[in-house]
Amino acid sequence: MEGWAGPAGVVAAPMAGGPSRPELAHAAGRAGGLGFLAGGLKSPAALEGELDVLDAMGAAAYGVNLFVPSTAEVDRAAVLAYRERLAGEARAVGAALPEPRWDDDDAYPAKLALLTERAPAAVSFTFGLPAADAVAALRRAGTLVLQTVTGPDEARAAAELGADAVVVQHPDAGGHSGAFLDLPAWEGTLADLVAAVRAAVVLPIVAAGGIGTPEDAAAARAAGAEAVQLGTAFLRTPEAGTNPVHRAALASDEFERTAPTRAFSGKWARGLENGFMRRFPDAPAAYPVIHHLTAPLRAASVAAGDPSRTNLWAGTAWRAARDEPAAETVARFAG
Ligand SMILES: Cc1cc2nc3c(=O)[nH]c(=O)nc-3n(C[C@H](O)[C@H](O)[C@H](O)COP(=O)(O)O)c2cc1C
């Protein structure tokens, strides 16, 4: 287990939707960190293609992240009512609103099978717990299994499941919350959260969420984290596949704050607060149904260079993110 997050103890977070392309995972790994591919809502063929690219680059160790599908019932009437309310938004960017897709990632079993066969150095899960036999199969294949948790109860559940380590995600984190038990969200600092999880389980901890400075990373390590995981800090690096509208928004002084929203995907996620988020503070809890519903209008907004109707995921420390090679980001946060 020693040094599994690289000698730097810095994990370049899995970031679905484009940022975590093989170039970023490779650069983070080469710089002494651990890079990740994002397998959430990706087809097995697309994920396999990224694994092939990363292997062809000669990447030694890297991780892959998966979203665990939800079994929760979706309120279909609420989704259809939300779809009606989005009509004007779609019209404004010349996009069509698709019919709702009610499934939650039918391809998850195929991706699990692929990863068990390819056995990357690490696989992390978020949004819920995988089945115990999936964890056991990955571990038998030599893969380290990490579980994203947002509080001590979730950490205990991960330990019972047989995970090798936990990614402890604070609500300041950019992107979706991985919360599945610990609601409402943790109210103290990331260091407090790490200490609380440290007291609950004996597993190694990767601390994530709102880390903007080396001092933030040091505080998380001092509280008991073996490594830190950063997402937002890598979004402006040239190796990240962050779309140009998102990249420009992170650098602009147009945005005043980040906020949690369900408006884009139907699951709480933190992003730079824009007009779409302000107009739909009460979107229903229906992930990934809302994600698919808003996908064409988000894509049209990006194509038009307009940051007002697309998700701009960012953690609270977004202003500290730099346009610098990913290797420099790894070096700045090395422990
Ligand atoms: C653009 C973006 C996409 C993300 N996508 C994923 C993902 O696919 N899987 C995941 O486990 N976490 C995802 N996250 C959350 C990160 O793993 C991590 O918890 C978070 O970035 C840490 O907070 P920070 O952004 O303040 O550094 C994403 C975060 C961002 C900013």
Tab-separated table of C-alpha atoms and ligand atoms in Angstrom:
chain	number	residue	atom	x	y	z
A	1	MET	CA	0.000	0.000	0.000
A	2	GLU	CA	2.933	2.302	0.688
A	3	GLY	CA	3.117	5.205	-1.765
A	4	TRP	CA	0.043	4.184	-3.763
A	5	ALA	CA	-0.910	7.851	-4.320
A	6	GLY	CA	2.546	8.383	-5.813
A	7	PRO	CA	5.557	9.780	-3.959
A	8	ALA	CA	3.874	13.219	-3.988
A	9	GLY	CA	0.725	11.941	-2.279
A	10	VAL	CA	-1.367	13.956	-4.734
A	11	VAL	CA	-4.315	12.507	-6.629
A	12	ALA	CA	-5.567	14.301	-9.753
A	13	ALA	CA	-9.290	13.775	-9.183
A	14	PRO	CA	-11.436	11.883	-11.656
A	15	MET	CA	-13.479	14.541	-13.453
A	16	ALA	CA	-16.205	13.323	-15.789
A	17	GLY	CA	-17.478	15.432	-18.650
A	18	GLY	CA	-14.128	15.994	-20.342
A	19	PRO	CA	-11.415	17.250	-17.951
A	20	SER	CA	-9.936	13.854	-16.984
A	21	ARG	CA	-8.531	12.858	-20.314
A	22	PRO	CA	-5.564	10.467	-20.569
A	23	GLU	CA	-3.104	13.382	-21.005
A	24	LEU	CA	-3.984	14.686	-17.531
A	25	ALA	CA	-3.844	11.279	-15.864
A	26	HIS	CA	-0.476	10.591	-17.496
A	27	ALA	CA	1.001	13.983	-16.578
A	28	ALA	CA	-0.099	13.642	-12.942
A	29	GLY	CA	1.367	10.131	-12.704
A	30	ARG	CA	4.661	11.130	-14.311
A	31	ALA	CA	4.973	14.026	-11.862
A	32	GLY	CA	4.759	11.675	-8.875
A	33	GLY	CA	1.026	11.811	-8.246
A	34	LEU	CA	-1.797	9.437	-9.133
A	35	GLY	CA	-3.883	10.325	-12.169
A	36	PHE	CA	-7.456	9.179	-12.782
A	37	LEU	CA	-9.734	8.489	-15.697
A	38	ALA	CA	-13.434	9.240	-15.236
A	39	GLY	CA	-15.614	6.283	-16.215
A	40	GLY	CA	-18.921	7.755	-15.057
A	41	LEU	CA	-21.657	7.805	-17.732
A	42	LYS	CA	-19.131	6.775	-20.382
A	43	SER	CA	-19.667	3.841	-22.710
A	44	PRO	CA	-17.491	0.787	-22.021
A	45	ALA	CA	-15.950	1.209	-25.493
A	46	ALA	CA	-15.037	4.845	-24.810
A	47	LEU	CA	-13.539	3.923	-21.457
A	48	GLU	CA	-11.581	1.062	-22.999
A	49	GLY	CA	-10.287	3.466	-25.649
A	50	GLU	CA	-8.979	5.803	-22.932
A	51	LEU	CA	-7.321	2.896	-21.104
A	52	ASP	CA	-5.613	1.949	-24.379
A	53	VAL	CA	-4.407	5.527	-24.939
A	54	LEU	CA	-3.053	5.766	-21.406
A	55	ASP	CA	-1.310	2.393	-21.682
A	56	ALA	CA	0.169	3.424	-25.049
A	57	MET	CA	1.535	6.582	-23.377
A	58	GLY	CA	3.420	4.245	-21.054
A	59	ALA	CA	1.525	5.245	-17.916
A	60	ALA	CA	2.627	3.028	-15.052
A	61	ALA	CA	-0.025	3.489	-12.397
A	62	TYR	CA	-3.354	5.228	-12.642
A	63	GLY	CA	-6.862	5.006	-11.274
A	64	VAL	CA	-10.309	4.827	-12.843
A	65	ASN	CA	-13.494	6.152	-11.251
A	66	LEU	CA	-17.020	4.788	-11.604
A	67	PHE	CA	-20.406	6.191	-10.566
A	68	VAL	CA	-22.436	3.565	-8.731
A	69	PRO	CA	-25.955	3.583	-10.237
A	70	SER	CA	-28.803	4.498	-7.966
A	71	THR	CA	-31.797	2.289	-7.290
A	72	ALA	CA	-33.893	5.201	-5.970
A	73	GLU	CA	-37.302	5.767	-7.567
A	74	VAL	CA	-37.477	8.851	-9.772
A	75	ASP	CA	-40.540	11.133	-9.568
A	76	ARG	CA	-41.477	11.046	-13.243
A	77	ALA	CA	-44.149	13.740	-12.944
A	78	ALA	CA	-41.604	16.115	-11.387
A	79	VAL	CA	-39.160	15.410	-14.235
A	80	LEU	CA	-41.819	16.060	-16.884
A	81	ALA	CA	-42.822	19.311	-15.145
A	82	TYR	CA	-39.162	20.385	-15.042
A	83	ARG	CA	-38.849	19.529	-18.743
A	84	GLU	CA	-41.717	21.935	-19.497
A	85	ARG	CA	-39.995	24.679	-17.526
A	86	LEU	CA	-36.797	24.162	-19.543
A	87	ALA	CA	-38.473	24.763	-22.911
A	88	GLY	CA	-37.558	28.462	-23.029
A	89	GLU	CA	-33.967	27.735	-22.006
A	90	ALA	CA	-33.574	25.220	-24.815
A	91	ARG	CA	-35.137	27.616	-27.323
A	92	ALA	CA	-32.756	30.380	-26.249
A	93	VAL	CA	-29.743	28.329	-27.384
A	94	GLY	CA	-31.462	26.567	-30.304
A	95	ALA	CA	-31.374	23.127	-28.676
A	96	ALA	CA	-34.032	20.430	-28.507
A	97	LEU	CA	-35.138	18.898	-25.229
A	98	PRO	CA	-34.876	15.108	-25.532
A	99	GLU	CA	-37.485	12.700	-24.212
A	100	PRO	CA	-36.446	11.610	-20.699
A	101	ARG	CA	-34.231	8.529	-20.407
A	102	TRP	CA	-35.183	6.749	-17.226
A	103	ASP	CA	-32.190	4.404	-16.857
A	104	ASP	CA	-29.148	4.983	-14.658
A	105	ASP	CA	-26.111	3.761	-16.610
A	106	ASP	CA	-26.978	0.308	-17.953
A	107	ALA	CA	-23.318	0.035	-18.940
A	108	TYR	CA	-22.052	-0.049	-15.342
A	109	PRO	CA	-21.728	-3.885	-15.165
A	110	ALA	CA	-19.754	-3.945	-18.431
A	111	LYS	CA	-17.398	-1.222	-17.150
A	112	LEU	CA	-16.876	-3.120	-13.898
A	113	ALA	CA	-16.025	-6.253	-15.873
A	114	LEU	CA	-13.625	-4.272	-18.074
A	115	LEU	CA	-11.814	-2.803	-15.063
A	116	THR	CA	-11.612	-6.151	-13.318
A	117	GLU	CA	-9.966	-7.528	-16.459
A	118	ARG	CA	-7.610	-4.567	-17.001
A	119	ALA	CA	-6.805	-4.224	-13.291
A	120	PRO	CA	-5.622	-0.595	-13.098
A	121	ALA	CA	-3.700	0.402	-9.952
A	122	ALA	CA	-6.827	1.862	-8.376
A	123	VAL	CA	-10.566	2.038	-8.898
A	124	SER	CA	-12.636	4.569	-6.973
A	125	PHE	CA	-16.400	4.546	-6.572
A	126	THR	CA	-18.707	7.458	-5.882
A	127	PHE	CA	-22.471	8.134	-5.415
A	128	GLY	CA	-22.916	4.850	-3.549
A	129	LEU	CA	-21.349	1.545	-2.607
A	130	PRO	CA	-20.527	-1.130	-5.184
A	131	ALA	CA	-21.504	-4.738	-4.504
A	132	ALA	CA	-19.162	-6.599	-2.167
A	133	ASP	CA	-18.325	-9.222	-4.812
A	134	ALA	CA	-17.234	-6.462	-7.215
A	135	VAL	CA	-14.875	-5.071	-4.584
A	136	ALA	CA	-13.503	-8.537	-3.862
A	137	ALA	CA	-12.953	-9.271	-7.573
A	138	LEU	CA	-11.080	-5.992	-8.129
A	139	ARG	CA	-8.910	-6.600	-5.084
A	140	ARG	CA	-8.127	-10.164	-6.242
A	141	ALA	CA	-7.031	-8.650	-9.563
A	142	GLY	CA	-4.547	-6.483	-7.653
A	143	THR	CA	-6.505	-3.240	-7.850
A	144	LEU	CA	-6.745	-0.913	-4.886
A	145	VAL	CA	-10.388	-0.074	-4.161
A	146	LEU	CA	-11.190	3.452	-2.985
A	147	GLN	CA	-14.631	4.554	-1.848
A	148	THR	CA	-15.742	8.197	-1.832
A	149	VAL	CA	-17.368	9.128	1.459
A	150	THR	CA	-18.620	12.408	2.899
A	151	GLY	CA	-18.786	11.540	6.608
A	152	PRO	CA	-18.006	8.959	9.294
A	153	ASP	CA	-21.099	6.780	8.680
A	154	GLU	CA	-20.251	6.360	5.017
A	155	ALA	CA	-16.621	5.636	5.948
A	156	ARG	CA	-17.751	2.846	8.282
A	157	ALA	CA	-19.897	1.393	5.496
A	158	ALA	CA	-16.886	1.494	3.145
A	159	ALA	CA	-14.730	-0.267	5.723
A	160	GLU	CA	-17.353	-2.996	6.194
A	161	LEU	CA	-17.474	-3.484	2.452
A	162	GLY	CA	-13.734	-4.162	2.330
A	163	ALA	CA	-12.516	-0.987	0.601
A	164	ASP	CA	-8.751	-0.376	0.821
A	165	ALA	CA	-9.025	3.383	1.386
A	166	VAL	CA	-11.559	6.199	1.505
A	167	VAL	CA	-11.673	9.443	-0.443
A	168	VAL	CA	-13.096	11.855	2.112
A	169	GLN	CA	-14.953	14.531	0.171
A	170	HIS	CA	-15.837	17.837	1.834
A	171	PRO	CA	-18.887	19.862	0.631
A	172	ASP	CA	-16.517	22.582	-0.662
A	173	ALA	CA	-15.562	20.153	-3.475
A	174	GLY	CA	-16.249	20.982	-7.094
A	175	GLY	CA	-18.574	18.714	-9.045
A	176	HIS	CA	-21.022	16.172	-7.661
A	177	SER	CA	-21.218	15.185	-4.049
A	178	GLY	CA	-20.599	11.501	-3.473
A	179	ALA	CA	-22.903	11.509	-0.429
A	180	PHE	CA	-25.050	8.409	0.001
A	181	LEU	CA	-25.697	8.290	3.775
A	182	ASP	CA	-24.174	11.301	5.492
A	183	LEU	CA	-26.806	13.975	4.951
A	184	PRO	CA	-26.984	16.860	5.679
A	185	ALA	CA	-23.492	17.829	4.616
A	186	TRP	CA	-20.556	18.159	7.027
A	187	GLU	CA	-20.365	21.653	8.518
A	188	GLY	CA	-16.780	21.858	9.817
A	189	THR	CA	-13.521	22.185	7.913
A	190	LEU	CA	-11.928	19.516	5.735
A	191	ALA	CA	-9.350	18.888	8.495
A	192	ASP	CA	-12.199	18.339	11.006
A	193	LEU	CA	-13.874	15.927	8.614
A	194	VAL	CA	-10.635	13.991	8.084
A	195	ALA	CA	-10.167	13.774	11.852
A	196	ALA	CA	-13.735	12.509	12.317
A	197	VAL	CA	-13.276	9.821	9.664
A	198	ARG	CA	-9.853	8.939	11.099
A	199	ALA	CA	-11.574	8.325	14.449
A	200	ALA	CA	-14.250	6.152	12.798
A	201	VAL	CA	-12.152	3.829	10.592
A	202	VAL	CA	-8.570	2.592	10.309
A	203	LEU	CA	-8.432	2.934	6.510
A	204	PRO	CA	-6.004	5.253	4.690
A	205	ILE	CA	-7.626	8.583	3.842
A	206	VAL	CA	-7.438	10.713	0.704
A	207	ALA	CA	-8.722	14.200	1.574
A	208	ALA	CA	-10.674	16.136	-1.065
A	209	GLY	CA	-12.706	19.284	-1.396
A	210	GLY	CA	-11.799	22.948	-1.485
A	211	ILE	CA	-8.026	22.464	-1.360
A	212	GLY	CA	-6.613	25.606	-2.972
A	213	THR	CA	-3.265	26.140	-1.310
A	214	PRO	CA	-0.399	23.934	-0.101
A	215	GLU	CA	-1.402	25.042	3.427
A	216	ASP	CA	-4.895	23.546	2.931
A	217	ALA	CA	-3.252	20.280	1.852
A	218	ALA	CA	-0.892	20.347	4.842
A	219	ALA	CA	-3.826	20.848	7.234
A	220	ALA	CA	-5.607	17.810	5.770
A	221	ARG	CA	-2.442	15.732	6.073
A	222	ALA	CA	-1.873	16.910	9.653
A	223	ALA	CA	-5.412	15.743	10.491
A	224	GLY	CA	-4.569	12.241	9.280
A	225	ALA	CA	-4.875	12.133	5.485
A	226	GLU	CA	-2.268	10.043	3.653
A	227	ALA	CA	-2.896	11.919	0.412
A	228	VAL	CA	-4.904	14.785	-1.045
A	229	GLN	CA	-7.181	14.708	-4.087
A	230	LEU	CA	-7.651	17.890	-6.102
A	231	GLY	CA	-10.039	18.506	-8.943
A	232	THR	CA	-10.558	22.213	-9.488
A	233	ALA	CA	-6.820	22.930	-9.140
A	234	PHE	CA	-6.211	20.850	-12.311
A	235	LEU	CA	-9.080	22.239	-14.423
A	236	ARG	CA	-7.004	25.041	-15.978
A	237	THR	CA	-3.928	22.912	-16.687
A	238	PRO	CA	-3.244	22.450	-20.405
A	239	GLU	CA	-3.451	18.666	-20.050
A	240	ALA	CA	-7.050	18.789	-18.795
A	241	GLY	CA	-9.864	18.445	-21.323
A	242	THR	CA	-11.858	21.271	-19.709
A	243	ASN	CA	-14.061	22.902	-22.357
A	244	PRO	CA	-13.097	26.463	-23.377
A	245	VAL	CA	-16.192	28.065	-21.833
A	246	HIS	CA	-15.565	26.379	-18.478
A	247	ARG	CA	-11.856	27.247	-18.647
A	248	ALA	CA	-12.576	30.925	-19.397
A	249	ALA	CA	-15.209	31.118	-16.645
A	250	LEU	CA	-12.703	29.830	-14.076
A	251	ALA	CA	-10.284	32.590	-15.071
A	252	SER	CA	-12.819	35.417	-15.316
A	253	ASP	CA	-13.880	37.748	-12.539
A	254	GLU	CA	-17.488	37.552	-13.739
A	255	PHE	CA	-18.397	34.890	-11.161
A	256	GLU	CA	-18.753	35.778	-7.531
A	257	ARG	CA	-19.189	32.442	-5.872
A	258	THR	CA	-19.759	28.745	-6.214
A	259	ALA	CA	-22.967	27.099	-5.052
A	260	PRO	CA	-24.503	23.642	-4.945
A	261	THR	CA	-27.135	22.973	-7.603
A	262	ARG	CA	-29.335	20.166	-8.917
A	263	ALA	CA	-30.441	22.182	-11.951
A	264	PHE	CA	-28.111	20.538	-14.491
A	265	SER	CA	-28.068	16.889	-13.460
A	266	GLY	CA	-30.664	16.206	-10.759
A	267	LYS	CA	-27.930	15.533	-8.172
A	268	TRP	CA	-26.227	18.112	-5.948
A	269	ALA	CA	-23.023	19.421	-7.478
A	270	ARG	CA	-20.983	22.558	-6.820
A	271	GLY	CA	-20.241	24.992	-9.622
A	272	LEU	CA	-19.698	28.650	-10.432
A	273	GLU	CA	-23.098	30.210	-9.894
A	274	ASN	CA	-24.634	31.275	-13.213
A	275	GLY	CA	-28.041	32.375	-14.449
A	276	PHE	CA	-29.341	28.848	-15.068
A	277	MET	CA	-28.558	27.855	-11.485
A	278	ARG	CA	-30.286	30.959	-10.147
A	279	ARG	CA	-33.387	30.371	-12.291
A	280	PHE	CA	-33.809	26.708	-11.206
A	281	PRO	CA	-33.014	26.446	-7.488
A	282	ASP	CA	-35.704	23.776	-7.064
A	283	ALA	CA	-34.841	21.184	-9.743
A	284	PRO	CA	-35.995	17.663	-8.827
A	285	ALA	CA	-33.738	14.921	-7.463
A	286	ALA	CA	-33.543	12.729	-10.548
A	287	TYR	CA	-29.991	11.816	-11.505
A	288	PRO	CA	-28.980	11.100	-14.250
A	289	VAL	CA	-32.381	11.725	-15.870
A	290	ILE	CA	-31.928	15.523	-15.596
A	291	HIS	CA	-28.311	15.186	-16.767
A	292	HIS	CA	-29.515	13.631	-20.049
A	293	LEU	CA	-32.377	16.117	-20.338
A	294	THR	CA	-30.099	19.171	-20.113
A	295	ALA	CA	-27.194	17.693	-22.128
A	296	PRO	CA	-28.168	19.220	-25.526
A	297	LEU	CA	-28.816	22.673	-24.082
A	298	ARG	CA	-25.565	22.600	-22.135
A	299	ALA	CA	-23.684	21.540	-25.277
A	300	ALA	CA	-25.353	24.324	-27.293
A	301	SER	CA	-24.441	26.858	-24.620
A	302	VAL	CA	-20.793	25.751	-24.780
A	303	ALA	CA	-20.826	25.792	-28.593
A	304	ALA	CA	-22.123	29.378	-28.468
A	305	GLY	CA	-19.387	30.408	-26.034
A	306	ASP	CA	-22.047	31.198	-23.420
A	307	PRO	CA	-21.322	30.295	-19.770
A	308	SER	CA	-24.851	31.074	-18.574
A	309	ARG	CA	-26.579	27.759	-19.434
A	310	THR	CA	-23.897	25.165	-18.832
A	311	ASN	CA	-22.452	23.528	-15.745
A	312	LEU	CA	-19.222	25.176	-14.593
A	313	TRP	CA	-18.188	22.732	-11.872
A	314	ALA	CA	-15.769	24.276	-9.410
A	315	GLY	CA	-14.847	23.983	-5.759
A	316	THR	CA	-14.847	26.933	-3.370
A	317	ALA	CA	-11.098	27.444	-3.938
A	318	TRP	CA	-11.502	28.006	-7.689
A	319	ARG	CA	-9.774	31.381	-7.651
A	320	ALA	CA	-6.531	29.640	-6.656
A	321	ALA	CA	-6.561	27.362	-9.744
A	322	ARG	CA	-3.718	28.171	-12.141
A	323	ASP	CA	-3.044	27.851	-15.816
A	324	GLU	CA	0.138	25.824	-15.326
A	325	PRO	CA	1.405	22.377	-16.374
A	326	ALA	CA	-0.216	19.622	-14.295
A	327	ALA	CA	3.246	18.572	-13.085
A	328	GLU	CA	3.598	21.950	-11.390
A	329	THR	CA	0.237	21.532	-9.677
A	330	VAL	CA	1.323	18.119	-8.387
A	331	ALA	CA	4.618	19.603	-7.155
A	332	ARG	CA	2.914	22.512	-5.378
A	333	PHE	CA	0.656	20.190	-3.382
A	334	ALA	CA	3.155	17.378	-2.730
A	335	GLY	CA	3.363	16.241	0.873
B	1	LIG	C1	-15.323	19.154	-13.217
B	1	LIG	C2	-15.387	18.130	-12.118
B	1	LIG	C3	-15.821	16.846	-12.414
B	1	LIG	C4	-15.845	15.862	-11.422
B	1	LIG	N1	-16.182	14.573	-11.748
B	1	LIG	C5	-16.041	13.582	-10.837
B	1	LIG	C6	-16.165	12.221	-11.214
B	1	LIG	O1	-16.400	11.887	-12.383
B	1	LIG	N2	-16.020	11.273	-10.245
B	1	LIG	C7	-15.714	11.606	-8.936
B	1	LIG	O2	-15.562	10.712	-8.104
B	1	LIG	N3	-15.573	12.888	-8.563
B	1	LIG	C8	-15.709	13.875	-9.485
B	1	LIG	N4	-15.489	15.177	-9.102
B	1	LIG	C9	-15.167	15.483	-7.703
B	1	LIG	C10	-13.676	15.248	-7.434
B	1	LIG	O3	-13.402	13.869	-7.391
B	1	LIG	C11	-13.223	15.856	-6.108
B	1	LIG	O4	-13.999	15.376	-5.046
B	1	LIG	C12	-13.274	17.357	-6.101
B	1	LIG	O5	-12.830	17.898	-7.310
B	1	LIG	C13	-12.422	17.887	-4.968
B	1	LIG	O6	-12.696	19.222	-4.707
B	1	LIG	P1	-11.945	20.446	-5.459
B	1	LIG	O7	-12.571	20.492	-6.818
B	1	LIG	O8	-12.286	21.608	-4.600
B	1	LIG	O9	-10.487	20.108	-5.514
B	1	LIG	C14	-15.475	16.188	-10.079
B	1	LIG	C15	-15.065	17.482	-9.785
B	1	LIG	C16	-15.006	18.453	-10.786
B	1	LIG	C17	-14.508	19.831	-10.431
